[in-house]
Amino acid sequence: MAAEKITLSIIKADVGGYVGHTTMHPDLMNRAEECLQEALDKGMLVDFKVMHCGDDLELIITHKRGEEDEEIHQLAWDTFVSCTEVAKTLKLYGAGQDLLSDAFSGNIKGLGPGCAEIEMEERKSEPIVVFMADKTSPGAWNLPLFRMFADPFNTAGLVIDPSCHGGFRFEVLDAKQNMTIELDCPGEMYELLAFLGAHSRFMVNRVYRRSDGEVAAAASVQKLSYIAGKYVGKDDPVMIVRSQAGFPALGEVLEPFAFPHIVEGWMRGSHHGPLMPVGFEDATPTRFDGPPRVIAAGFQLANGKLVGPLDMFKDISFDPARQKANEIGEYLRRHGPFEPHRLPLEQMEYTTMPGIMDKLKDRFVQNA
Ligand code: 13P
Ligand code: 13P
Ligand code: MG
Ligand code: MG
């Protein structure tokens, strides 16, 4: 008999920042715990953890209801609505920021919150890492996912573990056209990179092991800016990565973050900056509202129980990456309002430019 499947759902939203966009007020975490505990007591969930990265509330839930389950999404939505009430009482900043709809309508995708889910048959041992980032966007995962699953200079297992030799399949979203394409590595690596490099438009949605189609990673790729048609806050992303035994080893999953690559986000969601890997305690971006942060929570799944989290980036071996990120951040900051520190116009989330153009339109003089 096939083992019962477990679904891991990470659903997140910014429902109010403390102070400004910095971090999460403990009262919101407590309210979220109460909401999820009630669902657990009713038998709806197997386990849960409430975490935060910066000002984003992260619901980490295990259950047996499969991906995109209406009741699980409803539970997350109701939890965010309830936490928004707390945020309003405390007059926290941007209370309900990511809740773009007045009512829930079956699936949380498209309503504002971010969501990454994997339904799996738990292996004999199931080490997973949940990555959560603040002050950036879903394209931030492209480079690390490529390195984990396609770059042998990062992942030794691609060379020395026969169970990885079949390579991995990347499902990539074109956020502008709302279409997806699947590309196989190593065979279609160059085509894949042509897309992944353009990370403001193309982003990895899922990764599969080609030998058996087993899902290896899932990311939240909802682009709030495209959903809302105007700036409503950055779509700070999450992702789930399975590791070991036919997948990249744990250290191979974390290794890409030793290089603080440049992502979109930071101040007003309108700047380029380095993605700094930090311990849970340090996910409080304040320097120019940044630099962008990523935390990694390690878990062993045990029949759906979340054994963890282990704070994976707390390790002192990530100190040089933090040092480098701060140096790069300082260098970019010196550009002030100049590109490439400030995003190009099309990607500016605070679309101040149309307003400025409008204000000054009568002062433009046509050249002969
Ligand atoms: P151990 O020998 O400690 O189990 O490690 C194996 C491994 O895959 C490390 O990457
Ligand atoms: P968040 O997307 O984390 O809310 O940050 C928005 C912002 O404007 C930071 O300067
Ligand atoms: Mg915020
Ligand atoms: Mg945020």
mmCIF file of N, CA and C in Angstrom, residues 51 127-132 241 243-244 249-255 257-258 277-281 294-300 307-319 321-322:
data_model
loop_
_atom_site.group_PDB
_atom_site.id
_atom_site.type_symbol
_atom_site.label_atom_id
_atom_site.label_comp_id
_atom_site.label_asym_id
_atom_site.label_seq_id
_atom_site.Cartn_x
_atom_site.Cartn_y
_atom_site.Cartn_z
ATOM 1 N N MET A 51 6.161 31.682 11.732
ATOM 2 C CA MET A 51 7.451 32.388 11.726
ATOM 3 C C MET A 51 7.260 33.745 11.061
ATOM 4 N N PRO A 127 14.592 15.554 4.998
ATOM 5 C CA PRO A 127 15.097 16.884 5.380
ATOM 6 C C PRO A 127 14.663 17.936 4.350
ATOM 7 N N ILE A 128 14.044 19.009 4.836
ATOM 8 C CA ILE A 128 13.599 20.070 3.931
ATOM 9 C C ILE A 128 14.066 21.421 4.460
ATOM 10 N N VAL A 129 14.172 22.367 3.531
ATOM 11 C CA VAL A 129 14.509 23.729 3.935
ATOM 12 C C VAL A 129 13.422 24.667 3.415
ATOM 13 N N VAL A 130 12.927 25.515 4.317
ATOM 14 C CA VAL A 130 11.971 26.545 3.924
ATOM 15 C C VAL A 130 12.728 27.873 3.895
ATOM 16 N N PHE A 131 12.801 28.462 2.716
ATOM 17 C CA PHE A 131 13.471 29.764 2.564
ATOM 18 C C PHE A 131 12.409 30.855 2.581
ATOM 19 N N MET A 132 12.701 31.923 3.317
ATOM 20 C CA MET A 132 11.766 33.046 3.403
ATOM 21 C C MET A 132 12.576 34.328 3.250
ATOM 22 N N VAL A 241 12.525 23.527 -0.387
ATOM 23 C CA VAL A 241 13.463 22.666 -1.112
ATOM 24 C C VAL A 241 13.652 21.376 -0.323
ATOM 25 N N SER A 243 15.833 17.920 0.411
ATOM 26 C CA SER A 243 17.267 17.664 0.274
ATOM 27 C C SER A 243 17.649 16.231 0.621
ATOM 28 N N GLN A 244 18.880 15.888 0.236
ATOM 29 C CA GLN A 244 19.518 14.584 0.479
ATOM 30 C C GLN A 244 18.866 13.454 -0.339
ATOM 31 N N ALA A 249 22.334 17.692 -1.447
ATOM 32 C CA ALA A 249 22.544 17.576 -0.006
ATOM 33 C C ALA A 249 22.203 18.914 0.657
ATOM 34 N N LEU A 250 21.989 18.865 1.949
ATOM 35 C CA LEU A 250 21.594 20.081 2.660
ATOM 36 C C LEU A 250 22.569 21.236 2.405
ATOM 37 N N GLY A 251 23.849 20.928 2.500
ATOM 38 C CA GLY A 251 24.862 21.973 2.294
ATOM 39 C C GLY A 251 24.884 22.489 0.869
ATOM 40 N N GLU A 252 24.477 21.635 -0.073
ATOM 41 C CA GLU A 252 24.402 22.070 -1.482
ATOM 42 C C GLU A 252 23.193 22.980 -1.695
ATOM 43 N N VAL A 253 22.153 22.751 -0.906
ATOM 44 C CA VAL A 253 20.948 23.593 -0.983
ATOM 45 C C VAL A 253 21.241 24.995 -0.427
ATOM 46 N N LEU A 254 22.082 25.064 0.596
ATOM 47 C CA LEU A 254 22.371 26.353 1.244
ATOM 48 C C LEU A 254 23.496 27.120 0.555
ATOM 49 N N GLU A 255 24.391 26.367 -0.102
ATOM 50 C CA GLU A 255 25.630 26.939 -0.646
ATOM 51 C C GLU A 255 25.432 28.157 -1.571
ATOM 52 N N PHE A 257 23.656 30.621 -1.337
ATOM 53 C CA PHE A 257 23.430 31.857 -0.581
ATOM 54 C C PHE A 257 24.709 32.398 0.051
ATOM 55 N N ALA A 258 25.820 31.663 -0.098
ATOM 56 C CA ALA A 258 27.109 32.178 0.355
ATOM 57 C C ALA A 258 27.582 33.303 -0.571
ATOM 58 N N PRO A 277 22.019 36.577 3.587
ATOM 59 C CA PRO A 277 21.531 35.449 4.389
ATOM 60 C C PRO A 277 21.771 35.736 5.874
ATOM 61 N N VAL A 278 20.715 35.617 6.690
ATOM 62 C CA VAL A 278 20.844 35.937 8.121
ATOM 63 C C VAL A 278 20.134 34.892 8.985
ATOM 64 N N GLY A 279 20.512 34.877 10.275
ATOM 65 C CA GLY A 279 19.797 34.065 11.253
ATOM 66 C C GLY A 279 18.428 34.678 11.520
ATOM 67 N N PHE A 280 17.541 33.881 12.128
ATOM 68 C CA PHE A 280 16.159 34.351 12.349
ATOM 69 C C PHE A 280 16.130 35.707 13.065
ATOM 70 N N GLU A 281 17.000 35.863 14.060
ATOM 71 C CA GLU A 281 17.008 37.067 14.895
ATOM 72 C C GLU A 281 17.391 38.322 14.102
ATOM 73 N N VAL A 294 17.329 36.998 3.620
ATOM 74 C CA VAL A 294 16.770 35.653 3.456
ATOM 75 C C VAL A 294 17.107 34.840 4.695
ATOM 76 N N ILE A 295 16.111 34.121 5.199
ATOM 77 C CA ILE A 295 16.348 33.160 6.279
ATOM 78 C C ILE A 295 16.034 31.761 5.753
ATOM 79 N N ALA A 296 16.622 30.756 6.405
ATOM 80 C CA ALA A 296 16.404 29.368 5.996
ATOM 81 C C ALA A 296 16.053 28.558 7.234
ATOM 82 N N ALA A 297 14.869 27.954 7.221
ATOM 83 C CA ALA A 297 14.431 27.125 8.342
ATOM 84 C C ALA A 297 14.509 25.663 7.925
ATOM 85 N N GLY A 298 15.363 24.904 8.606
ATOM 86 C CA GLY A 298 15.509 23.479 8.299
ATOM 87 C C GLY A 298 14.547 22.656 9.150
ATOM 88 N N PHE A 299 13.924 21.669 8.532
ATOM 89 C CA PHE A 299 13.021 20.752 9.257
ATOM 90 C C PHE A 299 13.298 19.317 8.839
ATOM 91 N N GLN A 300 13.128 18.385 9.753
ATOM 92 C CA GLN A 300 12.950 16.982 9.398
ATOM 93 C C GLN A 300 11.457 16.722 9.500
ATOM 94 N N VAL A 307 9.742 18.733 12.627
ATOM 95 C CA VAL A 307 10.801 18.685 13.638
ATOM 96 C C VAL A 307 11.797 19.794 13.304
ATOM 97 N N GLY A 308 11.759 20.854 14.081
ATOM 98 C CA GLY A 308 12.549 22.050 13.797
ATOM 99 C C GLY A 308 11.795 23.274 14.289
ATOM 100 N N PRO A 309 12.119 24.448 13.835
ATOM 101 C CA PRO A 309 13.094 24.747 12.781
ATOM 102 C C PRO A 309 14.528 24.873 13.321
ATOM 103 N N LEU A 310 15.464 24.509 12.453
ATOM 104 C CA LEU A 310 16.863 24.807 12.722
ATOM 105 C C LEU A 310 17.221 26.055 11.905
ATOM 106 N N ASP A 311 17.890 26.980 12.553
ATOM 107 C CA ASP A 311 18.242 28.264 11.935
ATOM 108 C C ASP A 311 19.509 28.075 11.092
ATOM 109 N N MET A 312 19.312 27.813 9.780
ATOM 110 C CA MET A 312 20.430 27.350 8.944
ATOM 111 C C MET A 312 21.474 28.423 8.631
ATOM 112 N N PHE A 313 21.071 29.685 8.531
ATOM 113 C CA PHE A 313 22.045 30.727 8.175
ATOM 114 C C PHE A 313 22.697 31.386 9.391
ATOM 115 N N LYS A 314 22.341 30.889 10.591
ATOM 116 C CA LYS A 314 22.971 31.435 11.790
ATOM 117 C C LYS A 314 24.463 31.065 11.833
ATOM 118 N N ASP A 315 24.788 29.971 11.177
ATOM 119 C CA ASP A 315 26.160 29.440 11.116
ATOM 120 C C ASP A 315 27.175 30.549 10.799
ATOM 121 N N ILE A 316 28.252 30.600 11.586
ATOM 122 C CA ILE A 316 29.278 31.622 11.368
ATOM 123 C C ILE A 316 29.932 31.516 9.988
ATOM 124 N N SER A 317 29.785 30.352 9.333
ATOM 125 C CA SER A 317 30.401 30.233 8.008
ATOM 126 C C SER A 317 29.691 31.120 6.982
ATOM 127 N N PHE A 318 28.518 31.668 7.341
ATOM 128 C CA PHE A 318 27.862 32.634 6.451
ATOM 129 C C PHE A 318 28.247 34.085 6.789
ATOM 130 N N ASP A 319 29.118 34.268 7.783
ATOM 131 C CA ASP A 319 29.568 35.627 8.128
ATOM 132 C C ASP A 319 30.213 36.358 6.941
ATOM 133 N N ALA A 321 29.575 36.077 3.834
ATOM 134 C CA ALA A 321 28.513 36.481 2.898
ATOM 135 C C ALA A 321 27.819 37.744 3.417
ATOM 136 N N ARG A 322 27.627 37.793 4.723
ATOM 137 C CA ARG A 322 26.990 38.985 5.317
ATOM 138 C C ARG A 322 27.896 40.203 5.164
#
